[in-house]
mmCIF file of C-alpha atoms in Angstrom:
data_model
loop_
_atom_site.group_PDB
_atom_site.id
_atom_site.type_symbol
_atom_site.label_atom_id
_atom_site.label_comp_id
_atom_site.label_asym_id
_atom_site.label_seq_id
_atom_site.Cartn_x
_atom_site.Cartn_y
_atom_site.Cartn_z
ATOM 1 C CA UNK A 280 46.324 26.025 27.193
ATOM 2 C CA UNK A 281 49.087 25.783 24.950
ATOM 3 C CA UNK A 282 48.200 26.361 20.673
ATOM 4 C CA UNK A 283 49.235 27.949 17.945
ATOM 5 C CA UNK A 284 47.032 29.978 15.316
ATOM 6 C CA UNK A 285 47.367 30.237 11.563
ATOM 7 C CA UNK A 286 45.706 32.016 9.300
ATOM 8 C CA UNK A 287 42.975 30.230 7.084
ATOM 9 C CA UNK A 288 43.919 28.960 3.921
ATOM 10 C CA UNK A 289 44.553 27.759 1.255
ATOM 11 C CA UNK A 290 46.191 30.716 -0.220
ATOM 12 C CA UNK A 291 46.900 30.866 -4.150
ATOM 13 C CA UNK A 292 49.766 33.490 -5.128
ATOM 14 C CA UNK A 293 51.759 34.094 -8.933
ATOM 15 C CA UNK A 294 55.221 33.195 -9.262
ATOM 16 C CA UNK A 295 57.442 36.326 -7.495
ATOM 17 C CA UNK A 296 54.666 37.819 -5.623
ATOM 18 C CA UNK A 297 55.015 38.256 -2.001
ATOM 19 C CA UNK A 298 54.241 35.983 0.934
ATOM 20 C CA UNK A 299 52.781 36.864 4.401
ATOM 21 C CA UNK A 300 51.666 33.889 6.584
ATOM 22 C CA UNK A 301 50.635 35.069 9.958
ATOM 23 C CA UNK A 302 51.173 33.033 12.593
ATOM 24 C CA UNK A 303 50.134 33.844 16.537
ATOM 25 C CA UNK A 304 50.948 31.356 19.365
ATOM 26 C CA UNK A 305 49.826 30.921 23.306
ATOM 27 C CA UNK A 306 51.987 29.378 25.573
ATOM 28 C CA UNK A 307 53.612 30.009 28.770
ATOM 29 C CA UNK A 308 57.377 30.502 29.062
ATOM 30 C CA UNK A 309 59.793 31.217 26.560
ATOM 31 C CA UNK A 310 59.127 28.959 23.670
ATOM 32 C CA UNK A 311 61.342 27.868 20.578
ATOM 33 C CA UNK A 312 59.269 28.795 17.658
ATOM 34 C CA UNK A 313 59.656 26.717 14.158
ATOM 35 C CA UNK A 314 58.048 26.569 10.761
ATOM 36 C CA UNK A 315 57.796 23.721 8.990
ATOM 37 C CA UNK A 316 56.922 22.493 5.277
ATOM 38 C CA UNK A 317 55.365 19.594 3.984
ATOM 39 C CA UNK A 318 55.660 19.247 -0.192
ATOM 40 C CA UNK A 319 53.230 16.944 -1.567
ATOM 41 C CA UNK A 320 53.526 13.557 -0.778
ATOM 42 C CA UNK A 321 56.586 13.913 1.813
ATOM 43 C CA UNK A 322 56.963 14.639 5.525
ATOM 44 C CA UNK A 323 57.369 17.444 7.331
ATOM 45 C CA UNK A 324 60.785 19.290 6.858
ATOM 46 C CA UNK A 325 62.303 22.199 9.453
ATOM 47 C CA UNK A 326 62.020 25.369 7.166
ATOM 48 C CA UNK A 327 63.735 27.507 9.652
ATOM 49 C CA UNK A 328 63.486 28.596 13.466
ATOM 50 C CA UNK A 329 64.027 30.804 16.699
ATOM 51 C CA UNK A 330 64.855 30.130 19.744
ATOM 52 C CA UNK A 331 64.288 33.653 21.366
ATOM 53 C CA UNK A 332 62.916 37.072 21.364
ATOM 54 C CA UNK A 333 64.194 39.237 18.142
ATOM 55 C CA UNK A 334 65.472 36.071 16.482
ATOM 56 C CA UNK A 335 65.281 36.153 12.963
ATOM 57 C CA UNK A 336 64.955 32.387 11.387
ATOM 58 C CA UNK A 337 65.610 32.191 7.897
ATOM 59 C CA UNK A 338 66.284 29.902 5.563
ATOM 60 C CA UNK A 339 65.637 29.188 1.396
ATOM 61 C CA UNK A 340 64.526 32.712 1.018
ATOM 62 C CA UNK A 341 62.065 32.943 3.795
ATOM 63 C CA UNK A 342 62.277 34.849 6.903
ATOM 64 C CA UNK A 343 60.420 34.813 10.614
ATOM 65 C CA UNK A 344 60.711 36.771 13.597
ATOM 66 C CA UNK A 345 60.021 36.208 16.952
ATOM 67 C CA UNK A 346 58.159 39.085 18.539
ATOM 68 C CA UNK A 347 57.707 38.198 21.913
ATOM 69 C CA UNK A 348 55.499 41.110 22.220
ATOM 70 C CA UNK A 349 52.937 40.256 19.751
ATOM 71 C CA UNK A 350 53.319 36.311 20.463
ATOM 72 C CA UNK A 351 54.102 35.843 16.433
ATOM 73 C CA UNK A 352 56.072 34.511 14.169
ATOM 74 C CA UNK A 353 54.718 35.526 10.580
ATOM 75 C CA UNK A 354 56.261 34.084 7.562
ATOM 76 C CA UNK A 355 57.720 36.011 4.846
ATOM 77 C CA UNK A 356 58.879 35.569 1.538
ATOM 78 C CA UNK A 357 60.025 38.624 -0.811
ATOM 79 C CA UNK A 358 58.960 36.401 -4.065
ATOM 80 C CA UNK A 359 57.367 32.873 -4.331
ATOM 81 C CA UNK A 360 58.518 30.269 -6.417
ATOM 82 C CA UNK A 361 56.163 27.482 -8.197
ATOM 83 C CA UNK A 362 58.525 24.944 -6.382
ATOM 84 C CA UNK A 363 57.322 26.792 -2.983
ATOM 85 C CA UNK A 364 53.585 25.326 -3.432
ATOM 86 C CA UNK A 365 53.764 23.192 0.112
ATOM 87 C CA UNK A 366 51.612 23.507 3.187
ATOM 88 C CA UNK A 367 53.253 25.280 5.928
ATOM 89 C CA UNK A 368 53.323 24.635 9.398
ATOM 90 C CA UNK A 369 53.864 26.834 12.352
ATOM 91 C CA UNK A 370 54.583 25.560 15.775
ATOM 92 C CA UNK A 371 56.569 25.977 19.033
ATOM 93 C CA UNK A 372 57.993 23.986 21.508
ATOM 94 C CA UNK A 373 58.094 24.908 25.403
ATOM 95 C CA UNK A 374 60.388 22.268 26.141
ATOM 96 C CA UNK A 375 58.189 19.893 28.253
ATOM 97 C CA UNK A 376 58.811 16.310 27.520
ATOM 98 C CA UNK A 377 60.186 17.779 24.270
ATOM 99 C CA UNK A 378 56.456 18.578 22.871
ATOM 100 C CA UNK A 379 55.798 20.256 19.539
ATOM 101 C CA UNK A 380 52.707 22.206 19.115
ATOM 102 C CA UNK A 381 51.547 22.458 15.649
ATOM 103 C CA UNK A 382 48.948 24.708 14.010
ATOM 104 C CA UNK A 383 46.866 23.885 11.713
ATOM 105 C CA UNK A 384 48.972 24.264 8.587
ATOM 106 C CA UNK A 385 48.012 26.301 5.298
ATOM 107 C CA UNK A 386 48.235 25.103 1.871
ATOM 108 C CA UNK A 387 50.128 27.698 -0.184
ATOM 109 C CA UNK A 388 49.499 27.322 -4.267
ATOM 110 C CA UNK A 389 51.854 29.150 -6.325
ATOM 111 C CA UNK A 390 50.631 29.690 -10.233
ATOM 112 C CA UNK A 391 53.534 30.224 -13.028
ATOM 113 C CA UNK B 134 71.145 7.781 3.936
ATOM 114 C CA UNK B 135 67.696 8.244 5.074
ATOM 115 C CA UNK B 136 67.734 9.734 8.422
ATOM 116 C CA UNK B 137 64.063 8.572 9.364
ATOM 117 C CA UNK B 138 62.672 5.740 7.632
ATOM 118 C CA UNK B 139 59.169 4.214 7.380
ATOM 119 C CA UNK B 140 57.292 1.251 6.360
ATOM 120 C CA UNK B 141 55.280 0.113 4.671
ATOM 121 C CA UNK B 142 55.043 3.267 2.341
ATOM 122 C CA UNK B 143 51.000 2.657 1.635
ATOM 123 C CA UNK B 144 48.836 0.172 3.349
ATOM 124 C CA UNK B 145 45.819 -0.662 2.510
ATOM 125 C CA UNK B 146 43.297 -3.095 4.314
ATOM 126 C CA UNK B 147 40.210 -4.249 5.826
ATOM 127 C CA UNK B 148 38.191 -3.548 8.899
ATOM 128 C CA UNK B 149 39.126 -4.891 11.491
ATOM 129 C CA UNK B 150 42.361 -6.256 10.679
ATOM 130 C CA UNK B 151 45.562 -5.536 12.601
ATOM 131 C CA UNK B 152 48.310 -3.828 10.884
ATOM 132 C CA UNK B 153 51.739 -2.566 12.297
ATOM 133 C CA UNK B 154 53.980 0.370 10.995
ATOM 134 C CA UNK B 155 57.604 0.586 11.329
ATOM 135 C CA UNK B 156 60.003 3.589 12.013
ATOM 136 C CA UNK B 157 63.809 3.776 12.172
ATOM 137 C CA UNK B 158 65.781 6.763 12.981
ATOM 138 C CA UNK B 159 69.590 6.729 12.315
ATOM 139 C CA UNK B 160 70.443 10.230 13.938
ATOM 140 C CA UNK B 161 70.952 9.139 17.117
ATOM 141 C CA UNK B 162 68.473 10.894 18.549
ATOM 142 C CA UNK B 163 66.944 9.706 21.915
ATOM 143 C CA UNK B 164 63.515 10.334 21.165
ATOM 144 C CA UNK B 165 60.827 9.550 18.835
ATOM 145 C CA UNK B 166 57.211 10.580 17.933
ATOM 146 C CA UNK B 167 53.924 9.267 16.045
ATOM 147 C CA UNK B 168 51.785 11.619 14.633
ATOM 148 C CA UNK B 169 48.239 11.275 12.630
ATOM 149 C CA UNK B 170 47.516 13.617 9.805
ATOM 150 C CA UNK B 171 44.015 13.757 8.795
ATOM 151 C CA UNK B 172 42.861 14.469 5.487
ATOM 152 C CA UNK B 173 42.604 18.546 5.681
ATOM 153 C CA UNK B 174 46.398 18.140 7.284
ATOM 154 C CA UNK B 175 45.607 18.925 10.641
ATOM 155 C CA UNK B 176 48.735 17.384 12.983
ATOM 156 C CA UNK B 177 47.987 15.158 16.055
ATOM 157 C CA UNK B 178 50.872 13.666 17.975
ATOM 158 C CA UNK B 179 49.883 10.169 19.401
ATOM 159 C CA UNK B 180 52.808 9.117 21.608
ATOM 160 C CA UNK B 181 56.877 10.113 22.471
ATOM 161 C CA UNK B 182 59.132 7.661 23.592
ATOM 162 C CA UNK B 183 62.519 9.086 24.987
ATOM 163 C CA UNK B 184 64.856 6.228 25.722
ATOM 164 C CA UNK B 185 62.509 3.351 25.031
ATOM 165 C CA UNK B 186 60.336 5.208 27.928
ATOM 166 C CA UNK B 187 57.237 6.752 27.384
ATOM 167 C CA UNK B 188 56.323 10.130 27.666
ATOM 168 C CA UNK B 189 53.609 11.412 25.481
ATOM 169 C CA UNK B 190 50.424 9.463 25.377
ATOM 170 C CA UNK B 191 47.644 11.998 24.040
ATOM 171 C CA UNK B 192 44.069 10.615 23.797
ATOM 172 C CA UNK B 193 44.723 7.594 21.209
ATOM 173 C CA UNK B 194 42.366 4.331 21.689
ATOM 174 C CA UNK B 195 43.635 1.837 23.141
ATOM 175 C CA UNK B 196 43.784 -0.409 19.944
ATOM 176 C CA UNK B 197 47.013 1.660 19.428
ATOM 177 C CA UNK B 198 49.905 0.510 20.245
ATOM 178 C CA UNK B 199 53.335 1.726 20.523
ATOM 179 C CA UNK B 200 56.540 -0.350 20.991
ATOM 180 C CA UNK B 201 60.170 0.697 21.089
ATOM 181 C CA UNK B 202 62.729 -2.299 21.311
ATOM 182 C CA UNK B 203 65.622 0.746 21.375
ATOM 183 C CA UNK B 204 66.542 4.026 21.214
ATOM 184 C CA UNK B 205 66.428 4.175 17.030
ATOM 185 C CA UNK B 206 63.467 1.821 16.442
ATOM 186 C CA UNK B 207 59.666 3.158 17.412
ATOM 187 C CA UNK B 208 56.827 0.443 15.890
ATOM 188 C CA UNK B 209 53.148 1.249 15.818
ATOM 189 C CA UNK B 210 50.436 -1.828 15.856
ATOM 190 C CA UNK B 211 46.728 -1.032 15.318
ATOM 191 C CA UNK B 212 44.105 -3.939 16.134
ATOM 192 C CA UNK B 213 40.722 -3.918 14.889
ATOM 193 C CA UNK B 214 41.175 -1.342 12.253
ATOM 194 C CA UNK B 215 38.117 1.355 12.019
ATOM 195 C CA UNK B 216 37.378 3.238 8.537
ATOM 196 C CA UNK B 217 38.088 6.263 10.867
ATOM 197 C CA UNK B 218 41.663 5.116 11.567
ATOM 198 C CA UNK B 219 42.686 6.051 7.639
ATOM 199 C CA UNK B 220 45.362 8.813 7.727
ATOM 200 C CA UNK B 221 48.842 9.347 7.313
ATOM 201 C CA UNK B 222 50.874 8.059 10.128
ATOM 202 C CA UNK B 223 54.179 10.121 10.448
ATOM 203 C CA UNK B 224 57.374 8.867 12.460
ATOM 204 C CA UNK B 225 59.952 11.659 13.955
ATOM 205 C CA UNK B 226 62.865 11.705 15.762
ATOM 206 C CA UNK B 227 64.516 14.661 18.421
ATOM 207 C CA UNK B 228 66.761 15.185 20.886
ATOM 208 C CA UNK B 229 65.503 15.644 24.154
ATOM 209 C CA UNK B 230 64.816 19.412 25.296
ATOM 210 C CA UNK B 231 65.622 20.165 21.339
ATOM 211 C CA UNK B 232 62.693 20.984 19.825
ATOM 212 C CA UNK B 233 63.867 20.313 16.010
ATOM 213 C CA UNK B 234 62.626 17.124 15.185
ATOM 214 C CA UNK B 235 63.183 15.104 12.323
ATOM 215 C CA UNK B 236 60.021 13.750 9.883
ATOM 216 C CA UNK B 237 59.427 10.406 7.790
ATOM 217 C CA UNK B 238 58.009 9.924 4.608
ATOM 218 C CA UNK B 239 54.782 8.802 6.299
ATOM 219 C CA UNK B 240 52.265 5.573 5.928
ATOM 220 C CA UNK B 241 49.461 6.099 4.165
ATOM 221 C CA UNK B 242 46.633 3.877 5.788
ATOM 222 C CA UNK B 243 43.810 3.356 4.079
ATOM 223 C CA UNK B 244 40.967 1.787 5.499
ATOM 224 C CA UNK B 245 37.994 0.112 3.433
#
């Protein structure tokens, strides 16, 4: 069946190091691929997305691509901010009865 | 301009009570979503209505309820509250066949 899977958290970074959150996904079809943030205390927010093979998503300093071949969508950031300390969710959608499938998020702590 | 709105905010009450949350969406969007978040942030969607219909009814008991007088309101009543059924309860909103969809603040039920 259809899911999406994250790498464990939480992870704990310093301020301006880099950011790898690997993110794998089965599904059948051509999905739409999305991450999401959640900052404490508020809902989920669209951090970027893709909507087909090679697409690059980015958006606030992040970046994801969709490799098709691999069936990821890791997350990258060249330097973390404190104000980046959020749990991030990936997820895709396959277009049936407009369905998101969500992983199971990973709580990113960044130290000054 | 809050694009989706919830309330209440926080609830907090008894066992076995019956409670109801409320979601607006002023995007326009034709469909809307409830989600539970547990309390290590895993994501479960509950139900989709596109159009007041329908579409997505995952494994929820049946003392959930969803109603949706139109295409921007989607309520949520819960009867006979269970200590189990604390969470955050998360509203969104989407455009059919586009998978972006839009987030609440969330409830925050607590049940004692």
């Amino acid at each position: 069946g259809n899911s999406v899977t994250q790498m464990e958290g939480p992870v704990t970074l310093s301020e301006e190091a880099f950011l790898t959150i690997n993110c794998t996904y089965t599904a059948t079809g051509y999905p739409s691929l999305f991450w999401y943030v959640q900052y404490p205390g508020e809902g989920l927010q669209l951090l970027l997305k893709a909507t087909k093979a090679d697409d690059k998503g980015s958006n606030k300093g992040f970046e994801a691509t969709y490799r098709k071949e691999t069936t990821s969508f890791h997350l990258e950031k060249g330097s973390v901010q404190v104000s980046d300390s959020a749990v991030y969710f990936c997820a895709f959608d396959t277009g049936a009865n407009s369905k998101l499938t969500f992983g199971k998020g990973i709580t990113l702590s960044v130290r000054p | 301009d809050t694009a989706v709105s919830q309330t209440p905010k926080y609830l907090v009450t008894q066992m076995g009570n019956d409670k109801s949350i409320k979601c607006e969406q002023n995007l326009g969007h034709d469909t809307m979503y409830w989600y539970k978040q547990d309390s290590k942030k895993f994501l479960k969607i509950m139900f989709s209505y596109n159009n007041k219909e329908l579409i997505i009814n995952e494994t929820v008991p049946n003392r959930f309820s969803p109603k949706s007088p139109d295409k921007a309101h989607l309520n949520l009543h819960i009867n006979s509250l269970e200590l189990g059924d604390s969470a955050v309860y998360f509203c969104a909103s989407s455009l059919a066949g586009v998978g972006e969809q839009y987030f609440g603040p969330g409830t925050r039920l607590t049940v004692t």
